[in-house]
Tab-separated table of C-alpha atoms in Angstrom:
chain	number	residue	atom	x	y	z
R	4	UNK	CA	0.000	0.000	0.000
R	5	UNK	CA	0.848	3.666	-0.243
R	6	UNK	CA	3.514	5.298	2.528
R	7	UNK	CA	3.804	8.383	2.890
R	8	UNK	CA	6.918	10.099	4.186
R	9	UNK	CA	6.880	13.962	5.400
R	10	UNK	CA	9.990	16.550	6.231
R	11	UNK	CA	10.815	18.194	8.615
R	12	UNK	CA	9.154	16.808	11.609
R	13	UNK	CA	9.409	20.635	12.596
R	14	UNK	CA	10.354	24.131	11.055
R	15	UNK	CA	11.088	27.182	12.431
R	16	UNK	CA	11.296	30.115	10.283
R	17	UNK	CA	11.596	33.919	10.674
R	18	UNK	CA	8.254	35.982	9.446
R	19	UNK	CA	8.680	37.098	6.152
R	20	UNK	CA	10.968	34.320	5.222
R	21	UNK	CA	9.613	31.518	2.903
R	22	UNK	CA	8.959	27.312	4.368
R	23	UNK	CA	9.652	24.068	2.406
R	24	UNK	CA	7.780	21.138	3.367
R	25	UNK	CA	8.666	18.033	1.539
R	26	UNK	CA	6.666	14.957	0.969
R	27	UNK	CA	7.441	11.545	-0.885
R	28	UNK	CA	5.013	8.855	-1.580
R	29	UNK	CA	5.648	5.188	-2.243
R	30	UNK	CA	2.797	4.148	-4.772
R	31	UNK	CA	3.121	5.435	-8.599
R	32	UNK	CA	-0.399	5.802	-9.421
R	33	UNK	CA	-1.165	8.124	-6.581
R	34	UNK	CA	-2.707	11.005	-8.549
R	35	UNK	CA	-3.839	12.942	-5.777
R	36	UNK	CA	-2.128	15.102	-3.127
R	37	UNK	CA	-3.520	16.814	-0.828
R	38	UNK	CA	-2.161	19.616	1.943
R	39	UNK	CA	-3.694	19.934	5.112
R	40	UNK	CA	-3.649	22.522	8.050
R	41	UNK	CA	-4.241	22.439	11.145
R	42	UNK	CA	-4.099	25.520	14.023
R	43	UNK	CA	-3.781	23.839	17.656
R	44	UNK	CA	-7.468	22.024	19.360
R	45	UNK	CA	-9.053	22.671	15.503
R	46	UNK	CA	-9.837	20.262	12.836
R	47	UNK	CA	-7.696	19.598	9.386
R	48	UNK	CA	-8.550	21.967	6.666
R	49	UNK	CA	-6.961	21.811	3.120
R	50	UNK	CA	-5.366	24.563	1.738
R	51	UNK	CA	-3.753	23.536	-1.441
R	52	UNK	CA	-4.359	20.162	-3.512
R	53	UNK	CA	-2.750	18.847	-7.016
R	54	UNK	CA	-3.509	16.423	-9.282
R	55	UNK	CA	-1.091	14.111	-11.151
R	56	UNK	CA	-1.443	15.921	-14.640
R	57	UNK	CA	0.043	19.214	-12.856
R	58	UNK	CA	3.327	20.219	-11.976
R	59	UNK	CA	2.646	23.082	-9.810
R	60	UNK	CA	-0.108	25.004	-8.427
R	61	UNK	CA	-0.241	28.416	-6.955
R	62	UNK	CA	-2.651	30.098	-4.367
R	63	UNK	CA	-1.622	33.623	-3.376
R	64	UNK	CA	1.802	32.650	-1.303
R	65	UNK	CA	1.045	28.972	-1.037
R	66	UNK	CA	2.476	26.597	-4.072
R	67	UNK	CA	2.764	23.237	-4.623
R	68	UNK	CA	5.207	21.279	-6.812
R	69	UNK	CA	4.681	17.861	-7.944
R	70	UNK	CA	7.683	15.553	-9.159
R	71	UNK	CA	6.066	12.443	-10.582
R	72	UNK	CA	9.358	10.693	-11.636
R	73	UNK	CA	10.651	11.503	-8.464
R	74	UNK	CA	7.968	10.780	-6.476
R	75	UNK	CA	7.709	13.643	-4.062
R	76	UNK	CA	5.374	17.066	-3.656
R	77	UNK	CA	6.492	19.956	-1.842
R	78	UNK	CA	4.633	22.613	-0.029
R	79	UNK	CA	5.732	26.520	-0.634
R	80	UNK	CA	4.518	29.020	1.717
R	81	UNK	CA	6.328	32.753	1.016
R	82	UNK	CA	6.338	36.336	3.046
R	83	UNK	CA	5.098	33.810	6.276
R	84	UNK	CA	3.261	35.439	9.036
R	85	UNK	CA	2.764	34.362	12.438
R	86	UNK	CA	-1.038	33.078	11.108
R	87	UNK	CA	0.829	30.813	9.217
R	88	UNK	CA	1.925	28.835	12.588
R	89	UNK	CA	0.099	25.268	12.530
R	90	UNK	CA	0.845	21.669	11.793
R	91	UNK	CA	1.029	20.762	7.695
R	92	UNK	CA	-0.096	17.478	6.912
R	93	UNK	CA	0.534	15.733	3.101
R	94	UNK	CA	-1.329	13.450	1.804
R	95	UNK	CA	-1.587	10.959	-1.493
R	96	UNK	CA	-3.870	8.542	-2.561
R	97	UNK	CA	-5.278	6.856	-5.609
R	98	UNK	CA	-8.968	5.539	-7.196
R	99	UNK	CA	-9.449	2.290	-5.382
R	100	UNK	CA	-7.678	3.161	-2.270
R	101	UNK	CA	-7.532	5.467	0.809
R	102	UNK	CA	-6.093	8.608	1.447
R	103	UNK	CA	-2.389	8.210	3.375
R	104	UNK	CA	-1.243	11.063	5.387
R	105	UNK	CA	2.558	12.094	6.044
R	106	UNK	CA	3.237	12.582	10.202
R	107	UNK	CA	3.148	16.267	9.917
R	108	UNK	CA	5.406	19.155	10.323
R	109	UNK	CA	4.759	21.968	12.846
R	110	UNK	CA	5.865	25.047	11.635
R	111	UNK	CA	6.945	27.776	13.740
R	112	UNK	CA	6.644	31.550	12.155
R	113	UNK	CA	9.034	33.750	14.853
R	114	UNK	CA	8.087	37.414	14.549
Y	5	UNK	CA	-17.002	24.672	7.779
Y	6	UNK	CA	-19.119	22.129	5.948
Y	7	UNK	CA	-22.135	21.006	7.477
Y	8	UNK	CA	-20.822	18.121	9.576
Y	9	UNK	CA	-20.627	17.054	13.411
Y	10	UNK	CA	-19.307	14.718	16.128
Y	11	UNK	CA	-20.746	13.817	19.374
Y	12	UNK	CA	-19.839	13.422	21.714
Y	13	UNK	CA	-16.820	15.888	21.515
Y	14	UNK	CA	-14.794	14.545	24.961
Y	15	UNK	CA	-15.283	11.184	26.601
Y	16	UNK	CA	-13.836	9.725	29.477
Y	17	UNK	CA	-13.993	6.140	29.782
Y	18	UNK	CA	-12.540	2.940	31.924
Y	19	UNK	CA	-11.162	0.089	29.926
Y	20	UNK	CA	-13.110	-2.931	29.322
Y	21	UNK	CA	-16.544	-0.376	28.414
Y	22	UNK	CA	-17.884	-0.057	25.269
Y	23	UNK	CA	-17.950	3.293	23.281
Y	24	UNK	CA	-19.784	4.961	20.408
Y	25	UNK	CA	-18.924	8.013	18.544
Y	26	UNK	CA	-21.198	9.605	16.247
Y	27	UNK	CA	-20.779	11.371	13.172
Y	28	UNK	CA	-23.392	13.432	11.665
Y	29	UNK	CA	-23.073	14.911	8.163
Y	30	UNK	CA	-25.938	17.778	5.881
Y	31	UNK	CA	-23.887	17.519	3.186
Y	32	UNK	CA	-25.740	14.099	1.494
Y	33	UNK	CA	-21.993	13.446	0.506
Y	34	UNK	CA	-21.229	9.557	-0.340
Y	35	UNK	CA	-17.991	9.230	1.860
Y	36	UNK	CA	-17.431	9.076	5.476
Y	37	UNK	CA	-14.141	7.914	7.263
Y	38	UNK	CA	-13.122	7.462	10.769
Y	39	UNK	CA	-9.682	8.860	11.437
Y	40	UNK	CA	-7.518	8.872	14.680
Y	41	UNK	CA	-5.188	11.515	15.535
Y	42	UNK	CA	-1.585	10.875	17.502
Y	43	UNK	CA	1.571	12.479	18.483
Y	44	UNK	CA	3.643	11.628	15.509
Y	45	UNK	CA	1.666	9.989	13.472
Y	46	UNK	CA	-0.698	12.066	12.061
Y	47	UNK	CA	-3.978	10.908	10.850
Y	48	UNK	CA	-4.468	7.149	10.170
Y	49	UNK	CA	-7.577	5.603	8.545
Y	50	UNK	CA	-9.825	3.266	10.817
Y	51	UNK	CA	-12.746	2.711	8.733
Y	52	UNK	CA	-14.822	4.411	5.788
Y	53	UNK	CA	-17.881	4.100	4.057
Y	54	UNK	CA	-18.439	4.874	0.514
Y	55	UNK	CA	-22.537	4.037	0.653
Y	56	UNK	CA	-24.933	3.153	2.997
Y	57	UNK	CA	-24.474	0.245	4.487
Y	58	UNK	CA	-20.969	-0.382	2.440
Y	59	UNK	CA	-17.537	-0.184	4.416
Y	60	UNK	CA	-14.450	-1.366	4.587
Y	61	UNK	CA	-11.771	-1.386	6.870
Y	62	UNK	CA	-8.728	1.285	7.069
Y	63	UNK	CA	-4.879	0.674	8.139
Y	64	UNK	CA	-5.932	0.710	12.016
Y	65	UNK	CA	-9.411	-1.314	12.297
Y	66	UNK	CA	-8.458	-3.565	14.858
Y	67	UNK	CA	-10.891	-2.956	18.218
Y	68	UNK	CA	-13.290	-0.789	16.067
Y	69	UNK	CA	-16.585	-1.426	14.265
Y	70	UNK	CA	-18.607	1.063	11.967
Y	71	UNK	CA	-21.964	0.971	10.980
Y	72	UNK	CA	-23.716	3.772	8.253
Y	73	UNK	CA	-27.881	2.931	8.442
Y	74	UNK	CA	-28.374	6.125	6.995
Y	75	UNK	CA	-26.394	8.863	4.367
Y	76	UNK	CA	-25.852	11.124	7.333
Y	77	UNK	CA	-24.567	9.124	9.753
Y	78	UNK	CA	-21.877	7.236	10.227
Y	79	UNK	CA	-21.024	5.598	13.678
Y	80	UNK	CA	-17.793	4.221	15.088
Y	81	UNK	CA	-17.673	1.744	18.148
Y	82	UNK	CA	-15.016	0.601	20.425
Y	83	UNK	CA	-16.397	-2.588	21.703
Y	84	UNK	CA	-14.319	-3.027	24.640
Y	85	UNK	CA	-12.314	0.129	25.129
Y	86	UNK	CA	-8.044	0.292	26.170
Y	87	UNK	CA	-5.450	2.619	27.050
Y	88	UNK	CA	-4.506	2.370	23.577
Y	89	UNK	CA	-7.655	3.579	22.086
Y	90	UNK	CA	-7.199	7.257	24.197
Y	91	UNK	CA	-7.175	9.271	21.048
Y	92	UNK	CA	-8.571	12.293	19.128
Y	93	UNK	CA	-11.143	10.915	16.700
Y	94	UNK	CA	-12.150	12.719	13.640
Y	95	UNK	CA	-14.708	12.336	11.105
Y	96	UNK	CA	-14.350	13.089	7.114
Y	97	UNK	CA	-16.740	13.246	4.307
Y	98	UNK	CA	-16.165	13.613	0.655
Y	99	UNK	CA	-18.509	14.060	-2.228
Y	100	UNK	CA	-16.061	12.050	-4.864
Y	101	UNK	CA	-13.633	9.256	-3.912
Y	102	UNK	CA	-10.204	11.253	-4.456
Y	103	UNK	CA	-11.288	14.576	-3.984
Y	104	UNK	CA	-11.027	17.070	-0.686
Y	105	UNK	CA	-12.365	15.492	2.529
Y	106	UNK	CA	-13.652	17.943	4.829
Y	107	UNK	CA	-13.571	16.924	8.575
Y	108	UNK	CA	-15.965	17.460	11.219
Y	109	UNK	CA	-14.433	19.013	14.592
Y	110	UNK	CA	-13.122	15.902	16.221
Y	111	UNK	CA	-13.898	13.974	19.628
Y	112	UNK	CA	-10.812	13.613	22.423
Y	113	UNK	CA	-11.277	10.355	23.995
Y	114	UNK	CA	-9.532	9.679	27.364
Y	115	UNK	CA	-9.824	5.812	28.200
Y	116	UNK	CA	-8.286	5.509	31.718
């Protein structure tokens, strides 16, 4: 089945400065990745997905790049602010099968 | 938030009782799953339902038990609760299969 593998664990960062999360999956037919976040005591809440016919998608400062041969997605947040302070969960999964989650990363914004 | 629910939303419990957590959805979606939520492990699948009365069972089904009578709700049951089981539970639903699930506000269980 799919594993999904998720760096750093944590991630401090000054505001204003940009945050790399990294993500690699294990099954090659995956075609969906999701990215989750959640503030502390509240529920999961997606802020960015991509399918496997994109390479990259952009909301306002958040991005997400997609590596198929490689088999790893990456979350970009830019110009961070302290709002941006949560836990980031990845995700993949495929038709036929259930969504995998990475263990997370908190990030820290410092302002 | 979408229109979805779990009760109850803390629980403190003694081993050896049984336990049911409800989720209630208003979204007529097709999915519901059953996640748990740990320190370094993120969110693992217990159960889902893609239908009523059709699940199957997730990477951590062991001491659980689901049963969807109805398109709104979908009910998770720890037959004979342990330590182990002291967890935040959430709910998900999802319109489409691989598309974004949206999850209801959780339920901390404490099983002493």
């Amino acid at each position: 089945g799919e594993n999904v593998e998720q760096h750093p664990s944590t991630l401090s960062v000054q505001e204003g400065d940009s945050a790399v999360i990294k993500c690699t999956y294990s099954d090659s037919a995956s075609n969906y990745f999701p990215w989750y976040k959640q503030e502390l005591g509240k529920r999961p809440q997606l802020i960015i997905d991509i399918r496997s016919n994109v390479g990259e998608k952009k909301d306002q400062r958040i991005a997400v790049t997609l590596n198929k041969t490689a088999k790893h997605f990456s979350l970009h947040i830019t110009e961070t602010q302290p709002e941006d302070s949560a836990v980031y969960f990845c995700a993949a999964i495929r038709g036929g099968n259930k969504l995998v989650f990475g263990a997370g990363t908190i990030l820290r914004v410092k302002s | 938030d979408a229109g979805i629910t779990q009760s109850p939303r803390h629980k403190v419990t003694e081993t050896g009782t049984p336990v049911t957590l409800r989720c209630h959805q208003t979204e007529n979606h097709r999915y519901m799953y059953w996640y748990r939520q740990d320190p370094g492990h993120g969110l693992r699948l217990i159960h889902y339902s893609y239908g009523v009365k059709d699940t199957d069972k997730g990477e951590v089904s062991d001491g659980y038990s689901v049963s969807r009578s109805k398109t709104e709700d979908f009910l998770l049951t720890l037959e004979s609760a342990t330590s182990s089981q002291t967890s935040v539970y959430f709910c998900a639903i999802s319109e489409y299969e691989v598309n974004e699930q949206f999850f209801g506000p959780g339920t901390r269980l404490t099983v002493l």
